[in-house]
XYZ file of N, CA and C in Angstrom:
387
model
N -16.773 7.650 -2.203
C -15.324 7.714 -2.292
C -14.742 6.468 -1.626
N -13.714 5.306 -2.216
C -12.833 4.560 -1.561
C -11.614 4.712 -1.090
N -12.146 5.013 0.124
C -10.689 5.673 0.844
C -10.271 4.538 2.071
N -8.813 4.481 2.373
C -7.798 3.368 2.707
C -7.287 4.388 3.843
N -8.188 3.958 5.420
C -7.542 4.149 6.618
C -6.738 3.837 7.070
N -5.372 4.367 7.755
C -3.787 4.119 8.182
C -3.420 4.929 8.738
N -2.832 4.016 10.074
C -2.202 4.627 10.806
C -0.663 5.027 10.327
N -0.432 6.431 10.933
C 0.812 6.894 10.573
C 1.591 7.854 11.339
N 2.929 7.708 11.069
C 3.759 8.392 12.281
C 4.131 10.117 12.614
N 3.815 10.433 13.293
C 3.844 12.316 13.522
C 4.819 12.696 12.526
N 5.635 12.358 12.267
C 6.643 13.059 10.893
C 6.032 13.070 10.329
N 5.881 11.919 9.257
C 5.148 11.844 8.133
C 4.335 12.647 8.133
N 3.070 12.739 9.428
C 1.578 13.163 9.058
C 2.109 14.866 8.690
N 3.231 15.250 9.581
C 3.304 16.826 9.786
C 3.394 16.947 8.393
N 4.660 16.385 7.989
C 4.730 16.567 6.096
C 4.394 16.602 4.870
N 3.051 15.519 5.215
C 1.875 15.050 3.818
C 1.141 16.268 4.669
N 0.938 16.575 5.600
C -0.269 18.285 6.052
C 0.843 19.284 5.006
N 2.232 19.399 5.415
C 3.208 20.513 4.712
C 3.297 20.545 3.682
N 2.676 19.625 2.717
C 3.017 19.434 1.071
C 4.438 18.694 0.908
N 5.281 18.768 2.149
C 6.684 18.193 1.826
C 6.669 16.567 1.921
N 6.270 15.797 1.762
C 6.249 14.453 1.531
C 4.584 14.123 0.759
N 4.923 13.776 -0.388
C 4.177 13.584 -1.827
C 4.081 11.941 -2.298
N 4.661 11.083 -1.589
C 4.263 9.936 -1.340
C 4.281 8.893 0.078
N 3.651 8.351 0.354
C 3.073 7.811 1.306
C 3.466 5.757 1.222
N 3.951 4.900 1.572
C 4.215 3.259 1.368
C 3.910 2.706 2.531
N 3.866 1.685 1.591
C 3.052 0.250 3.112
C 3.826 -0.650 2.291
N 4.374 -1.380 3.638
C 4.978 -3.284 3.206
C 3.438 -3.855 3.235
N 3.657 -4.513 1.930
C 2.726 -5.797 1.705
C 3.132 -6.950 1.907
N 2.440 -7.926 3.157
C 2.663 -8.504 3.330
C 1.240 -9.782 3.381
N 1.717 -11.035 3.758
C 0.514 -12.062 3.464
C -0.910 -11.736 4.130
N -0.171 -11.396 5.683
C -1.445 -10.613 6.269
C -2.569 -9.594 5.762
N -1.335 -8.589 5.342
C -2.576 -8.070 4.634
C -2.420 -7.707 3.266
N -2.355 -8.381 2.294
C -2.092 -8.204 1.281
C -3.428 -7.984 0.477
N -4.385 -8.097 0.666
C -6.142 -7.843 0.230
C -6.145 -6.553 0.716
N -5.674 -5.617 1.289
C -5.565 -4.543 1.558
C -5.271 -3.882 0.562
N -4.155 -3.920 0.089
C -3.292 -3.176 -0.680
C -3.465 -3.421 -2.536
N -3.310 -4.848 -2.272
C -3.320 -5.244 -3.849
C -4.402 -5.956 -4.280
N -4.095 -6.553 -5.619
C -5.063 -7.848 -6.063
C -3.896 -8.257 -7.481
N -4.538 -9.656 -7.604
C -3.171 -10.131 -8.573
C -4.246 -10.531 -9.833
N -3.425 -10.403 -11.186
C -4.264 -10.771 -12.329
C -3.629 -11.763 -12.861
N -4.587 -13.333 -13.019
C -3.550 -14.147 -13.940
C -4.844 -14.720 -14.860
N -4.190 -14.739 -15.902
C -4.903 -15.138 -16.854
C -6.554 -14.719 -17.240
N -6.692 -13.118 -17.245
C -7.352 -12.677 -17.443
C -8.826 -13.246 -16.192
N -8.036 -13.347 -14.961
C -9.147 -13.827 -13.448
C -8.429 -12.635 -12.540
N -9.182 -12.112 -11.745
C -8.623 -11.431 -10.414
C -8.850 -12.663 -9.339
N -7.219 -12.354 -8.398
C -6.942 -12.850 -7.272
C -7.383 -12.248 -6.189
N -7.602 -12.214 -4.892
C -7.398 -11.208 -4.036
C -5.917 -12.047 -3.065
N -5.722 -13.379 -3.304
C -4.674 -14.081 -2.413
C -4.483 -14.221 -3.491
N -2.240 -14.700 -3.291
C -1.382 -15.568 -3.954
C -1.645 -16.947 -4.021
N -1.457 -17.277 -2.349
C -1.915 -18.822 -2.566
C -3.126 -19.664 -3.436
N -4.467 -18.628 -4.319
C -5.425 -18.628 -5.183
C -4.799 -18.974 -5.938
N -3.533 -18.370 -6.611
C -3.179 -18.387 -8.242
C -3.056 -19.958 -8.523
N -3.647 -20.204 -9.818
C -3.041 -21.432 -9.955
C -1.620 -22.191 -10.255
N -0.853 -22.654 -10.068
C 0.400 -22.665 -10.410
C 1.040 -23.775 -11.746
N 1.076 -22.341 -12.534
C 1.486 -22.528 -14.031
C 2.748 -21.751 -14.560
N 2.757 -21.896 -15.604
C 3.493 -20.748 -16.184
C 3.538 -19.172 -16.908
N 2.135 -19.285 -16.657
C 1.211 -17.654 -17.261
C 1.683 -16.871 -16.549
N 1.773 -15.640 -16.225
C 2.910 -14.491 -15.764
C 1.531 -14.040 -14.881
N 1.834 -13.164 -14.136
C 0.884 -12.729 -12.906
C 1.377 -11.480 -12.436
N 0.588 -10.532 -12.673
C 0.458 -9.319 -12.660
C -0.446 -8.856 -11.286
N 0.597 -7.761 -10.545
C 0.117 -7.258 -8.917
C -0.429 -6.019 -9.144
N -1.173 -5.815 -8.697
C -2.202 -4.215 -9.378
C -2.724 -4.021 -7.806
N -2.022 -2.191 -7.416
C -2.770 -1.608 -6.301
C -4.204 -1.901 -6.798
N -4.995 -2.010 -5.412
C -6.046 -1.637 -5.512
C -6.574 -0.268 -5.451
N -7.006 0.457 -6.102
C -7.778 1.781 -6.632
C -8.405 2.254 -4.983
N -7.756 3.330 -4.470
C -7.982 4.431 -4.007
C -8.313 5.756 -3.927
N -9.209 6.532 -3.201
C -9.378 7.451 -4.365
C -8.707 8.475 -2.884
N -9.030 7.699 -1.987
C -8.026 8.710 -0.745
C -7.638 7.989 0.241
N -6.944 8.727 1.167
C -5.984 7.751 2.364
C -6.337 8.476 3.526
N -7.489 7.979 4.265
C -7.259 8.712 5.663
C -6.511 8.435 6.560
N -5.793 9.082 6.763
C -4.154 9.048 7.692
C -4.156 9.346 9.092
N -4.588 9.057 9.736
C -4.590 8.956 11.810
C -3.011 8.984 12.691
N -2.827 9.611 13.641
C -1.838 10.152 13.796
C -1.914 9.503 15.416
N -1.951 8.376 15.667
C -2.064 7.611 17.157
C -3.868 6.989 17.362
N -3.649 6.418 18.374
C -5.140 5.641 18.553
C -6.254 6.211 19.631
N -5.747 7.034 19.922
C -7.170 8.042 20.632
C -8.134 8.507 19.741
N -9.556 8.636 20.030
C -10.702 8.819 19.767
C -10.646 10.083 19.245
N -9.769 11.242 19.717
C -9.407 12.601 19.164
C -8.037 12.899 18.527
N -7.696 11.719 17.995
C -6.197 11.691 17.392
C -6.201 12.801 15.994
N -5.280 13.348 15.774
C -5.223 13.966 14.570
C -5.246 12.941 13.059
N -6.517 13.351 12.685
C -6.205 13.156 11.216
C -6.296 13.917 9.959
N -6.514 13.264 8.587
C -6.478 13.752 7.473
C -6.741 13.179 6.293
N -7.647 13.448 5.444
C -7.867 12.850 4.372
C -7.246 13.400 3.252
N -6.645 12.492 2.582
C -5.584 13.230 1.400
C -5.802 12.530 0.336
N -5.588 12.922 -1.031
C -6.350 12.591 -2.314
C -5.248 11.485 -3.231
N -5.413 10.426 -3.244
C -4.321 9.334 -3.967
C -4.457 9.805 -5.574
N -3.427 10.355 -6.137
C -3.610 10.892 -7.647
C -3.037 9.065 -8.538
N -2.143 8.300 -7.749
C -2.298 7.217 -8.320
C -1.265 6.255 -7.509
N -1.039 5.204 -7.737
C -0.185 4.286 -6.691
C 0.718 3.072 -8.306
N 1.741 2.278 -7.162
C 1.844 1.878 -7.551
C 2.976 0.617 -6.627
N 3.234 -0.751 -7.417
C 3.851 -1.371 -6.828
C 4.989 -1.841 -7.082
N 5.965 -1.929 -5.713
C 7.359 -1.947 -5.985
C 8.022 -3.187 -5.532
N 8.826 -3.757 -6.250
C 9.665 -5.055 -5.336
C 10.650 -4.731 -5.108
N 10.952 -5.324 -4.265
C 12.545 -4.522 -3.782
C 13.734 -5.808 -4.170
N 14.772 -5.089 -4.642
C 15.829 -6.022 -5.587
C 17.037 -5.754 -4.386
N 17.929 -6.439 -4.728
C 19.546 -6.712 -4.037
C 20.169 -5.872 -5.116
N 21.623 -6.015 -4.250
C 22.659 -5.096 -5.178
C 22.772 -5.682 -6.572
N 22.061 -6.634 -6.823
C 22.610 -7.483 -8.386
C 21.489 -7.660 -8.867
N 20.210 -6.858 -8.597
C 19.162 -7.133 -9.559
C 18.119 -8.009 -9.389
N 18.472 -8.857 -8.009
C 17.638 -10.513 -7.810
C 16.460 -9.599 -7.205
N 15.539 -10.138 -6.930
C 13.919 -9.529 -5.852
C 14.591 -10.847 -4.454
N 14.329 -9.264 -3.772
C 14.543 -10.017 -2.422
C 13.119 -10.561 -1.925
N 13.250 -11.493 -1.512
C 12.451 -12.529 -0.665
C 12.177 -13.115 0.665
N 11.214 -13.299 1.555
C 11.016 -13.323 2.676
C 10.290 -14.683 2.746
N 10.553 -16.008 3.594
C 9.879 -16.463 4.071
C 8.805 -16.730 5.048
N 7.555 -16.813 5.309
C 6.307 -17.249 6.462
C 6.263 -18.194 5.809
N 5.871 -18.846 7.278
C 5.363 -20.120 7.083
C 5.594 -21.500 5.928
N 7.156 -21.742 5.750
C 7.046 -22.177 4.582
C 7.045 -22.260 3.299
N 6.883 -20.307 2.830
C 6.684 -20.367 1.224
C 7.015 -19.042 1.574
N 8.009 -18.728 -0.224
C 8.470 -17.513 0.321
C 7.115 -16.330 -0.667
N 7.818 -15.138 -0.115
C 7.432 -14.092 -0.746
C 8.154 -12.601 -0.913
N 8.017 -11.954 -1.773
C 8.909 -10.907 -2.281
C 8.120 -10.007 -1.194
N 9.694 -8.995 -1.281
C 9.614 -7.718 -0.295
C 8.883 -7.078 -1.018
N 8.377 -6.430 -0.374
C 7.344 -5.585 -1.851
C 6.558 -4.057 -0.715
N 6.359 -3.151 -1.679
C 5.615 -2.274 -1.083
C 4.561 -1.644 -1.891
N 3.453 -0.969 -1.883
C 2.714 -0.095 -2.607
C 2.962 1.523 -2.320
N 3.276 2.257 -3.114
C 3.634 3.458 -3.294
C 2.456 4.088 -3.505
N 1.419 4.907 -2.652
C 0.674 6.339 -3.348
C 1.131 7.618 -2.991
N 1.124 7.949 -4.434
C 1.226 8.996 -4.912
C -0.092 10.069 -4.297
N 0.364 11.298 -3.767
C -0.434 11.982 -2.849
C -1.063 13.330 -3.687
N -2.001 13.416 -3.709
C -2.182 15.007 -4.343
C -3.037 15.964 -3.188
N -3.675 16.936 -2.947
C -4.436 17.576 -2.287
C -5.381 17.195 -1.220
N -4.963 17.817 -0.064
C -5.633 17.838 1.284
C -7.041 17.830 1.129
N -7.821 16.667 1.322
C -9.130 17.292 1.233
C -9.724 17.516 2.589
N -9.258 16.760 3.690
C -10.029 17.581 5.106
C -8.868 17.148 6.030
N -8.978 18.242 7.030
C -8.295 17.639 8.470
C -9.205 17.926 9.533
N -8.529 16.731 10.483
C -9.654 16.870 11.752
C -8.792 17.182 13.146
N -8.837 18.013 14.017
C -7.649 17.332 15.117
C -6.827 17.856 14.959
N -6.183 18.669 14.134
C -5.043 18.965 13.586
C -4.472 20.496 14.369
């Protein structure tokens, strides 16, 4: 099973345990953006932006395939967690009131706000809890 360890905050965790919160997001950012995604251009996988070559071929951001999210609830050795089942994900840019993709600069070069969305289905274990 490829499952994607993250830390996460006592609300949340109480709620994805309650069934009442059914999706789960992370900002992608340069740091860790091999985490989350991978980019397709021209029929090549990326795992970095700065890889792509720079053309005019369109470039496509694709979660990377999870099949669960183990979710940790603080950094002690007996912290509560939970493994929960990703039914599918997906990725979002975040736009302004007029439609533009908002953008963030590091270092020089920008990059879009962006997050990955999974979609949560069934508890498969808790530990700690």
């Amino acid at each position: 099973m490829n499952a994607l360890t993250l830390q996460i905050k006592k609300d949340s965790f109480q709620s994805i345990l309650k069934g009442e919160q059914d999706i789960e997001h992370r900002y992608v950012y340069p740091s860790n953006v091999t985490r989350y995604v991978y980019f397709e251009h021209d029929g090549k996988r990326y795992k970095r932006q700065e890889d792509i070559p720079n053309d005019d071929k369109d470039v496509d951001v694709v979660p990377i395939k999870y099949d669960a999210l183990v979710l940790i609830n603080g950094r002690r050795k007996d912290a509560p967690r939970l493994t929960v089942e990703v039914k599918s994900a997906e990725f979002i840019i975040f736009t302004d009131e007029d439609g533009n993709d908002q953008v963030f600069e590091e270092n020089g070069k920008e990059y879009l706000v962006c997050q990955v969305w999974y979609h949560l289905g069934k508890i498969l274990s808790t530990d700690n809890v």
